[in-house]
Short mmCIF file of C-alpha atoms and ligand atoms in Angstrom, two decimals:
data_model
loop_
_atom_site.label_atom_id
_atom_site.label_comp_id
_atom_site.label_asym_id
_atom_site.label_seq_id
_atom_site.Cartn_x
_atom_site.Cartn_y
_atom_site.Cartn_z
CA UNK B 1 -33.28 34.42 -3.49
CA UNK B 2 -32.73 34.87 -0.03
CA UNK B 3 -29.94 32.93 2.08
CA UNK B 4 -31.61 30.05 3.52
CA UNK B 5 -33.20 29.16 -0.21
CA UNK B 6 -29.31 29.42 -1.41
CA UNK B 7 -28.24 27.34 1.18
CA UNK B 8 -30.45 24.20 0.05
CA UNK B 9 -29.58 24.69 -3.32
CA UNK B 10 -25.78 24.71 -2.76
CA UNK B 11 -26.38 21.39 -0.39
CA UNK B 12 -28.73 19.62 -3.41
CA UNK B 13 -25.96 21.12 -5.99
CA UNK B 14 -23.16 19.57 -3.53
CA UNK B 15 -24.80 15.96 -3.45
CA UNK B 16 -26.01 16.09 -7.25
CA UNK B 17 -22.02 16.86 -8.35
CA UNK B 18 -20.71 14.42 -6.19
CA UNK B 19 -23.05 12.20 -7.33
CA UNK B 20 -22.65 12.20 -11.00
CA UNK B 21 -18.61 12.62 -10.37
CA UNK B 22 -18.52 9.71 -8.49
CA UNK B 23 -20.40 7.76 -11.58
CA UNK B 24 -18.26 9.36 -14.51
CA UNK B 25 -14.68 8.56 -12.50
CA UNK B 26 -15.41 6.04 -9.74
CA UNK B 27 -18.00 3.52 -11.41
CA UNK B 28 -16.76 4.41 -15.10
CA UNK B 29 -21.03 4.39 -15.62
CA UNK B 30 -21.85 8.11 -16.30
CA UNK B 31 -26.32 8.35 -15.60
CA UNK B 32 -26.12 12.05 -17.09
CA UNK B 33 -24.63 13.64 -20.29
CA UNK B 34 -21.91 16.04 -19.58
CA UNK B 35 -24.19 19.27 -20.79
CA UNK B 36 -25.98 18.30 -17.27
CA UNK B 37 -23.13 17.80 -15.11
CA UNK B 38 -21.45 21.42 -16.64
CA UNK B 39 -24.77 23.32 -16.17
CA UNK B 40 -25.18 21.90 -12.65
CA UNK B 41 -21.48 22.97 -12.07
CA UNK B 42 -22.26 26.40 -13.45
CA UNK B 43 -25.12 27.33 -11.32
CA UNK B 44 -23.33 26.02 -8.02
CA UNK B 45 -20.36 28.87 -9.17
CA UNK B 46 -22.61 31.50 -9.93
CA UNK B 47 -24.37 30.60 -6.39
CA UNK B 48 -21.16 30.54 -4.91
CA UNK B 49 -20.87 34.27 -6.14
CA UNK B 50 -23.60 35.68 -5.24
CA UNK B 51 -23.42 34.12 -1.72
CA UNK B 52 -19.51 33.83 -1.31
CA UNK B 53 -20.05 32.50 2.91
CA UNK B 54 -21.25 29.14 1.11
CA UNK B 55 -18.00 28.23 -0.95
CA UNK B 56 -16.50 25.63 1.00
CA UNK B 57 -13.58 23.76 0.56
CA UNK B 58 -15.02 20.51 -0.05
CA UNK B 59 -16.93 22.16 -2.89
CA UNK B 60 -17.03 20.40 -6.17
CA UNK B 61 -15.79 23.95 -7.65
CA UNK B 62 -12.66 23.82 -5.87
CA UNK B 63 -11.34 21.23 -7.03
CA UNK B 64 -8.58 23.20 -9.43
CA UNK B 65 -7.24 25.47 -6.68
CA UNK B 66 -6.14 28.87 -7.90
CA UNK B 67 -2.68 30.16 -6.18
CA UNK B 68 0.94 28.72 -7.56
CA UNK B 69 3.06 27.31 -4.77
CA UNK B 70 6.73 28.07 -4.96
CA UNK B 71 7.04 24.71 -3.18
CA UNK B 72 5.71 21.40 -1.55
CA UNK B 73 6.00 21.32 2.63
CA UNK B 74 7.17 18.68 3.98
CA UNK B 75 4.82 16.21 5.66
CA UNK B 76 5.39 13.55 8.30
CA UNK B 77 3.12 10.49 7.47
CA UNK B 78 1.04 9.37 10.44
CA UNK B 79 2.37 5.35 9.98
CA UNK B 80 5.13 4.94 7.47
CA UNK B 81 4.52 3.51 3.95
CA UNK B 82 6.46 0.66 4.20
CA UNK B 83 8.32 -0.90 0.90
CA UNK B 84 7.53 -4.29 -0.34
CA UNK B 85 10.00 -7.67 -1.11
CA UNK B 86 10.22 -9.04 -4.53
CA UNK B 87 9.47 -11.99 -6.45
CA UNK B 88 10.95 -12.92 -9.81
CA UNK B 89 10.08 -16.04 -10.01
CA UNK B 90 7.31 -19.14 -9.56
CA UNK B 91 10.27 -20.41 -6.89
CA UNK B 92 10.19 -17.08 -4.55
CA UNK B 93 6.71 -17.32 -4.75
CA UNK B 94 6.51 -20.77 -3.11
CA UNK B 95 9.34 -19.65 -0.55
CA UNK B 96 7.66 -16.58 0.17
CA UNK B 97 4.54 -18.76 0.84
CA UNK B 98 6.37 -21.50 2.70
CA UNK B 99 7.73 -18.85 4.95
CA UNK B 100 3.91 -17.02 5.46
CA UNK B 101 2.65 -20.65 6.62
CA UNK B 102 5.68 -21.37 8.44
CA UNK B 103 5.01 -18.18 10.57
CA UNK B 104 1.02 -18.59 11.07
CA UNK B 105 1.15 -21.97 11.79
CA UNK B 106 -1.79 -22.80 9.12
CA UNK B 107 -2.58 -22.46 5.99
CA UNK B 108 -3.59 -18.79 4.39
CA UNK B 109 -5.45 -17.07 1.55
CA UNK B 110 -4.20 -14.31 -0.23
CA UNK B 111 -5.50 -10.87 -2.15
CA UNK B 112 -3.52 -10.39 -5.63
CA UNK B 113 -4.01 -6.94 -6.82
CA UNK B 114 -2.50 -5.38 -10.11
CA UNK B 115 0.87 -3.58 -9.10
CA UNK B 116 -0.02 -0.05 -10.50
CA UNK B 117 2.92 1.25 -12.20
CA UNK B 118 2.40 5.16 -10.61
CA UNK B 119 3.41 6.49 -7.70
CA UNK B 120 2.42 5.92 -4.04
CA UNK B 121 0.56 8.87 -2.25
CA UNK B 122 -1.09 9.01 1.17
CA UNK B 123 -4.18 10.39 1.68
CA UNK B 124 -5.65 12.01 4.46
CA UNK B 125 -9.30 12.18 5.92
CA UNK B 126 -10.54 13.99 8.41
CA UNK B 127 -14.40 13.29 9.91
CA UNK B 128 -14.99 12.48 6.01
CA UNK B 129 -13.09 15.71 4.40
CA UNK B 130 -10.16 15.47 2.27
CA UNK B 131 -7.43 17.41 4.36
CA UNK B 132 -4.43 16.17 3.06
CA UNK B 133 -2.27 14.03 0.16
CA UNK B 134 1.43 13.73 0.09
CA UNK B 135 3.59 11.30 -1.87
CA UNK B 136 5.08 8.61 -0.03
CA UNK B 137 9.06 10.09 0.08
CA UNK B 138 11.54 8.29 1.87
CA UNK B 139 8.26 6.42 3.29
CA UNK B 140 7.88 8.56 6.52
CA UNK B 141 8.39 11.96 4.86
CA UNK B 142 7.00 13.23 2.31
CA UNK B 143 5.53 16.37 0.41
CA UNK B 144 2.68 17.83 0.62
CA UNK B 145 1.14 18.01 -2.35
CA UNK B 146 -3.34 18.10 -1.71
CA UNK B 147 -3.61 20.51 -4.11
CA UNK B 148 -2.54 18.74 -6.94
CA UNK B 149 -4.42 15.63 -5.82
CA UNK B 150 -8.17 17.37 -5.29
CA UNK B 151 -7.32 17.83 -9.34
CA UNK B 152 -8.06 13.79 -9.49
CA UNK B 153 -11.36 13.50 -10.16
CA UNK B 154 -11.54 9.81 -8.50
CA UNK B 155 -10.35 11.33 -5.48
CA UNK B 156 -13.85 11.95 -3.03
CA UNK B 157 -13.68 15.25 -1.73
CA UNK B 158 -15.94 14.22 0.93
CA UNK B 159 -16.49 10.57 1.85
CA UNK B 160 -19.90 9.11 2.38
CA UNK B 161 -19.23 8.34 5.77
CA UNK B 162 -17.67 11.34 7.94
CA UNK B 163 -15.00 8.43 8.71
CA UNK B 164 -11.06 9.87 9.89
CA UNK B 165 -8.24 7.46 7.96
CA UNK B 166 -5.29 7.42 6.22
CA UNK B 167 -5.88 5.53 2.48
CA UNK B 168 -2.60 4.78 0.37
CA UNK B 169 -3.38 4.57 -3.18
CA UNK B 170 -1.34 4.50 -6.25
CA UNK B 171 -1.65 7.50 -8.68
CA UNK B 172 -1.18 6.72 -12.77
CA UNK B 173 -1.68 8.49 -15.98
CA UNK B 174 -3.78 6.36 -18.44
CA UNK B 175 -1.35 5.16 -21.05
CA UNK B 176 -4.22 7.17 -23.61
CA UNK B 177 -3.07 10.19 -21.52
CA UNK B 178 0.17 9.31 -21.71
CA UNK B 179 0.59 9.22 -25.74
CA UNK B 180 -1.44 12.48 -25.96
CA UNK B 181 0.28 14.17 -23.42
CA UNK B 182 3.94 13.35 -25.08
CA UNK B 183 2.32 14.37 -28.82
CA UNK B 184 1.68 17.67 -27.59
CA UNK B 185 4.85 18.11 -26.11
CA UNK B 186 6.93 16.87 -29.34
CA UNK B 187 4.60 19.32 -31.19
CA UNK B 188 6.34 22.19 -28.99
CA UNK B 189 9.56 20.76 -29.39
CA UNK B 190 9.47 19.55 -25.36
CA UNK B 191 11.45 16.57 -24.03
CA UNK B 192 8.32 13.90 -23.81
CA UNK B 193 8.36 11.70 -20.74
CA UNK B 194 9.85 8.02 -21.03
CA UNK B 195 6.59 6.56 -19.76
CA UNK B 196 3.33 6.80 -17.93
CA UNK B 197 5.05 6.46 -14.49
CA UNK B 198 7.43 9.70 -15.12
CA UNK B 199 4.89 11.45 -16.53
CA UNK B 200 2.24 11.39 -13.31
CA UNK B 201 5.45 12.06 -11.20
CA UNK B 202 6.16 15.27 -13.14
CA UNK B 203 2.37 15.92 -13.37
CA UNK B 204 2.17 15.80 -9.23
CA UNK B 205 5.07 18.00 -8.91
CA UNK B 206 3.92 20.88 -10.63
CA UNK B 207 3.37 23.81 -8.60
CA UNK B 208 0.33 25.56 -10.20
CA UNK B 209 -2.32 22.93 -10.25
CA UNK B 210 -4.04 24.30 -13.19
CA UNK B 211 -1.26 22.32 -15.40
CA UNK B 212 -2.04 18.94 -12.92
CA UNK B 213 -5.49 19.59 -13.59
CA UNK B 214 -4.78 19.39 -16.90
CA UNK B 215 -2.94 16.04 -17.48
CA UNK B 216 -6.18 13.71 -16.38
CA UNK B 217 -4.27 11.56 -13.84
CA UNK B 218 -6.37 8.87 -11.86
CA UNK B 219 -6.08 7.03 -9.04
CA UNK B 220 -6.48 3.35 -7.36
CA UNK B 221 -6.19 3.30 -3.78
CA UNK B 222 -5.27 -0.11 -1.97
CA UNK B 223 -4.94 0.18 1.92
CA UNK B 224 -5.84 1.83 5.15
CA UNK B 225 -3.39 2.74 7.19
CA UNK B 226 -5.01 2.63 10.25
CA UNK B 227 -6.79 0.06 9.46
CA UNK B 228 -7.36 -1.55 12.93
CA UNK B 229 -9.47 1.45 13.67
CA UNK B 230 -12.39 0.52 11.03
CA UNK B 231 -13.05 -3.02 12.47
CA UNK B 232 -12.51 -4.68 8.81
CA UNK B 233 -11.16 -8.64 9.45
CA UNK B 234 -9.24 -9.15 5.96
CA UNK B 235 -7.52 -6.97 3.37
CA UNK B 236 -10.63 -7.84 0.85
CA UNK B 237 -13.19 -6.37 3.47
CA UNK B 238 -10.99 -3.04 4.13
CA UNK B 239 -11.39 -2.75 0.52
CA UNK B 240 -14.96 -3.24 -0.25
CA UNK B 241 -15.41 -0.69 2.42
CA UNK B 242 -13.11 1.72 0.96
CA UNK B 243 -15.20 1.19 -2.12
CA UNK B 244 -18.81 2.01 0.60
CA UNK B 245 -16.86 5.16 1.11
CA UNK B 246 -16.43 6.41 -2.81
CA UNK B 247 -12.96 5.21 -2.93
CA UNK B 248 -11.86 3.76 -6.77
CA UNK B 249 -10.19 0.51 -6.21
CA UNK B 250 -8.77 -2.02 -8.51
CA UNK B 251 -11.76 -4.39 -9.70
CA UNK B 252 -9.01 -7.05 -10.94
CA UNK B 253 -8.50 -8.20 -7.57
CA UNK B 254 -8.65 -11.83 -6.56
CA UNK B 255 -8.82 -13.51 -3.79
CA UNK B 256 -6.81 -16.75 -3.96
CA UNK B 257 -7.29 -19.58 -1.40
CA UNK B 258 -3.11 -21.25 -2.40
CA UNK B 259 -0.37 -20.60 -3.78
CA UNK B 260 -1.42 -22.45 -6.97
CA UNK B 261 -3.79 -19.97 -7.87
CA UNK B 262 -1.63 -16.84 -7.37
CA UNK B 263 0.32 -18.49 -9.75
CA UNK B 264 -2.00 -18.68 -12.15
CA UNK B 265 -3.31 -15.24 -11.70
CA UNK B 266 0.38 -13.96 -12.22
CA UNK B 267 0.46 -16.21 -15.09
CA UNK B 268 -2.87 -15.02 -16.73
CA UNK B 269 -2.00 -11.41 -16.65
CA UNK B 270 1.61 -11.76 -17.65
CA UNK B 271 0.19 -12.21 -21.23
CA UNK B 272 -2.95 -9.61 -20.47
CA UNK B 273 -0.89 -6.72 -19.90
CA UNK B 274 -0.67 -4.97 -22.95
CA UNK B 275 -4.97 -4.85 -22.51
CA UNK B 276 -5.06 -2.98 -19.78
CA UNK B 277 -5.13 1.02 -20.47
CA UNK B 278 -2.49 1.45 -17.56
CA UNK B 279 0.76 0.39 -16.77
CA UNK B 280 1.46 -2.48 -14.37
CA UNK B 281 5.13 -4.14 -13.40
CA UNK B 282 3.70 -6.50 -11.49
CA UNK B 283 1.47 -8.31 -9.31
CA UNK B 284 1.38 -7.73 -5.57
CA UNK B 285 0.31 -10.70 -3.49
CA UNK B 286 -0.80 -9.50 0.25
CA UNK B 287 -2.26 -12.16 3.61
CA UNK B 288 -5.79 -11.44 3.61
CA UNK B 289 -6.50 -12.10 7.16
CA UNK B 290 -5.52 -8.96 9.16
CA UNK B 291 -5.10 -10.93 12.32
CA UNK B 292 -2.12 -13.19 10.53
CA UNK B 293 -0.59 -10.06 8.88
CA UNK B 294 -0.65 -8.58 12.50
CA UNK B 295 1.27 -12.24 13.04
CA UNK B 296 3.74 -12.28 10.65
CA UNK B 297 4.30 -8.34 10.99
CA UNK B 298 6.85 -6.41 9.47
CA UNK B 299 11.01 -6.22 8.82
CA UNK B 300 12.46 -2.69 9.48
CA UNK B 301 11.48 -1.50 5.73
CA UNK B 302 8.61 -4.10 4.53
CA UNK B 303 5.71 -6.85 5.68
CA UNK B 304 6.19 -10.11 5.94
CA UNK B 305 2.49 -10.35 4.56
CA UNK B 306 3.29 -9.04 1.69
CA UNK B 307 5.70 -9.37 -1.63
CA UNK B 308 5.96 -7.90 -5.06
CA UNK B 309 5.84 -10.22 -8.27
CA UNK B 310 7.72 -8.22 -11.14
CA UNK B 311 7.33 -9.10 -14.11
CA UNK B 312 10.12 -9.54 -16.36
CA UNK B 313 11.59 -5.87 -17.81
CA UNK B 314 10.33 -6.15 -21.43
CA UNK B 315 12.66 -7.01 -23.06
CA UNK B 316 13.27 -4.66 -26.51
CA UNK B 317 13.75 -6.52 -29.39
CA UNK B 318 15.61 -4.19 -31.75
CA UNK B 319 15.62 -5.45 -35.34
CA UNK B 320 18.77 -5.21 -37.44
CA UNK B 321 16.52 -2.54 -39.60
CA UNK B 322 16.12 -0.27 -36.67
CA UNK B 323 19.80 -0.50 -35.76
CA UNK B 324 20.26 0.25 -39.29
CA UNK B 325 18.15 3.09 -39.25
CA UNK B 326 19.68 4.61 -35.81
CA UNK B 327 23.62 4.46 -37.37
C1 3BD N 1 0.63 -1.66 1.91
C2 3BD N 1 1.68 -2.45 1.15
C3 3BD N 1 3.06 -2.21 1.75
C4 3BD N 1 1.35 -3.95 1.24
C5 3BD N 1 1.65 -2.02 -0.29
N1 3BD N 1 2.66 -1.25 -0.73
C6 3BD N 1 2.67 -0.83 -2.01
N2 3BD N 1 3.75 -0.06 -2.37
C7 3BD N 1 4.90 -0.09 -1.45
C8 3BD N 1 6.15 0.15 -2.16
N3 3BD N 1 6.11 1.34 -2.94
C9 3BD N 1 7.27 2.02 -3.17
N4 3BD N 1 7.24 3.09 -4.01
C10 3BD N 1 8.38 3.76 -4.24
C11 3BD N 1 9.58 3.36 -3.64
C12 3BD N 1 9.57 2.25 -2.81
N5 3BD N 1 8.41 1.58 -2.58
C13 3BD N 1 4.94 1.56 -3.78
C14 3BD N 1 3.66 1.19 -3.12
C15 3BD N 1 1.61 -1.18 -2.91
C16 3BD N 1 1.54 -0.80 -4.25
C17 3BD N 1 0.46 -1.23 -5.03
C18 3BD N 1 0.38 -0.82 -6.45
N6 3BD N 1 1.38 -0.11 -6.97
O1 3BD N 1 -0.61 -1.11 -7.14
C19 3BD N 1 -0.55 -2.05 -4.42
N7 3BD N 1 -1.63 -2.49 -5.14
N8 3BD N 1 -0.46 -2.41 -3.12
C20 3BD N 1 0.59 -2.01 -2.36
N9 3BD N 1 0.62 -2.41 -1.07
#
C-alpha cells in the first residue's frame, strides 16, 4: 500500500474510532459490537506500524500513553476554578435566592445539576486537540496530569469543532467500579479505598497510566471557562454546545424558572440517590443567564451565581448487633 492510500485509511480509521467511542462512552448507545470496534482499532495500530509518520497524538491508539512519570508538573490554570457556597437547608436556599434577585434587580431562572461526588479537573483545548488536563489544586495551581485523563474514554481527543477552551468537568469512578476495584484489592490483602471519590483521586495520581487506564474512571464536564469567548447567552446553552462538541454532560439537569422548583428538584433526588450508579453530595444550583452571573459576579474564592446544596452526611445507623459484633 503506498503512503497516500495509508493516509486515507488512517483518516477513515480516525473518524470511524471516534465515532463508535463517542457512542459506547458519550451517548451510552453503542451502533457496533465490540469485535468491530477492536478489529478497527487493530488495523489503525498495525497501520500505524508500518507507516510510523502517521501516529499522531490525537490518535485513538494513544490513548494509554506508554512512559511512567516520576511526577505531575505543576500547572497554572488559565482562570481560576473558583469554590462554591453551601446550602444545608430549604432556608439558605431562599436567602441565597433572595440575595441573587436582590442583586439583578428581577427575577431569575436557574440550572440544577447533580453535584458529582469526584474530583474537579480542567481541561484544555487547543484549535480542537486535547493539550492539557490538570486537577483543580489550590484552584489556580494545579498538576498536570493529561496523561492519565486521555485514559477516560468520555474524554474527546479531538473535538468536532477545532474550537480553543478551557472545560471544567468533574471526574468519578462508577460506584460498579468502585466495589470491583476494592474486591480485588482485599483479595491481595490491599487497603481498599473508603469510597468512590478517594478512589478516582488515587486512580488520577498514579504515575504510569497503564494502572489509570485500568480503573474505568468517567467523566461529566459542567462549564467553560472562557466562556464569553463562545457567544453562548445562559449556562444551559454553554452546555448543549459542549454536548455539539462530544463533551459527556450530566443529562439530569433542569432548568428551573423559581426557587420553588429547585426545591423540589433537591427534594426529588434526595430520596433518588441511592439509583444513580455514581456518587452525588449534592445538588448545585447555578444563574442561568450569563449576563446576570456577569452581574452578580464573584467573592474572592466563589460566585455569587452559584451555591452548593449538600445533602445531609448519611447518617450510619449502627445496630446494637453490629456493635456487638465489632467488641
Ligand atoms: C463553575 C462553578 C464554580 C459554578 C462550579 N464549581 C464546581 N466545583 C467548585 C468547587 N469544587 C471544589 N473541589 C475541591 C475543593 C474545593 N472546591 C469542585 C467543583 C462544580 C462542581 C460540580 C459537580 N461536582 O458536579 C458541578 N456540577 N458544577 C460545578 N460548578
Amino acid at each position: 500500500m503506498d503512503l497516500q492510500l495509508a493516509e486515507k485509511k488512517v483518516k477513515d480509521l480516525h473518524n470511524l474510532l471516534n465515532q463508535y467511542n463517542y457512542e459506547y462512552h458519550v451517548l451510552d448507545q453503542p451502533s457496533v459490537p465490540d469485535a468491530e470496534y477492536d478489529r478497527l482499532m487493530r488495523d489503525l495500530i498495525e497501520l500505524e506500524e508500518q507507516f510510523p509518520e502517521l501516529k499522531t497524538e490525537d490518535s485513538p491508539t494513544q490513548r494509554v500513553g506508554g512512559e511512567i512519570l516520576d511526577m505531575f508538573e505543576k500547572v497554572e490554570h488559565q482562570s481560576q476554578m473558583l469554590s462554591l457556597g453551601n446550602a444545608f437547608s430549604e432556608q439558605d436556599l431562599r436567602d441565597f435566592d433572595r440575595r441573587v434577585r436582590q442583586g439583578a434587580g428581577q427575577n431569575v431562572s436557574y440550572v440544577c445539576e447533580l453535584k458529582i461526588d469526584g474530583l474537579a479537573v480542567s481541561l484544555r483545548y487547543e484549535d480542537g486537540l486535547f493539550v492539557l488536563g490538570a486537577t483543580r489544586g489550590d484552584g489556580s495551581i494545579g498538576e498536570n496530569i493529561t496523561a492519565n485523563l486521555k485514559t477516560i474514554r468520555s474524554i474527546p481527543l479531538r473535538l468536532k469543532e477545532s474550537v480553543t477552551m478551557e472545560v471544567r468537568g468533574e471526574a468519578f469512578m462508577p460506584r460498579s467500579s468502585f466495589e470491583k476495584l476494592n474486591k480485588a484489592k482485599e483479595e491481595n490483602g490491599e487497603e481498599p479505598f473508603a469510597n468512590p471519590r478517594n478512589a478516582a483521586a488515587g486512580s488520577l495520581r498514579q504515575l504510569d497510566p497503564r494502572l489509570a487506564a485500568k480503573r474505568n474512571l468517567d467523566i461529566f464536564v459542567y462549564g467553560i471557562a472562557n466562556v464569553g469567548d463562545t457567544g453562548v447567552v445562559s449556562h444551559s446553552e454553554g452546555l448543549d454546545y459542549l454536548e455539539s462538541l462530544g463533551f459527556k454532560t450530566n443529562k439530569e439537569r433542569k432548568r428551573c424558572e423559581s426557587i420553588e422548583e429547585v426545591i423540589e428538584y433537591v427534594q426529588g433526588w434526595t430520596d433518588k440517590r441511592p439509583n444513580l450508579p455514581y456518587d452525588i453530595d449534592g445538588i448545585v444550583i447555578k444563574v442561568d443567564s450569563l449576563e446576570t452571573q456577569e452581574q452578580l459576579g464573584t467573592t474572592a474564592k466563589s460566585p455569587r451565581w452559584a451555591i452548593a446544596y449538600k445533602f445531609p452526611a448519611e447518617e450510619v445507623v449502627t445496630t446494637l448487633r453490629d456493635i456487638e459484633l465489632s467488641v
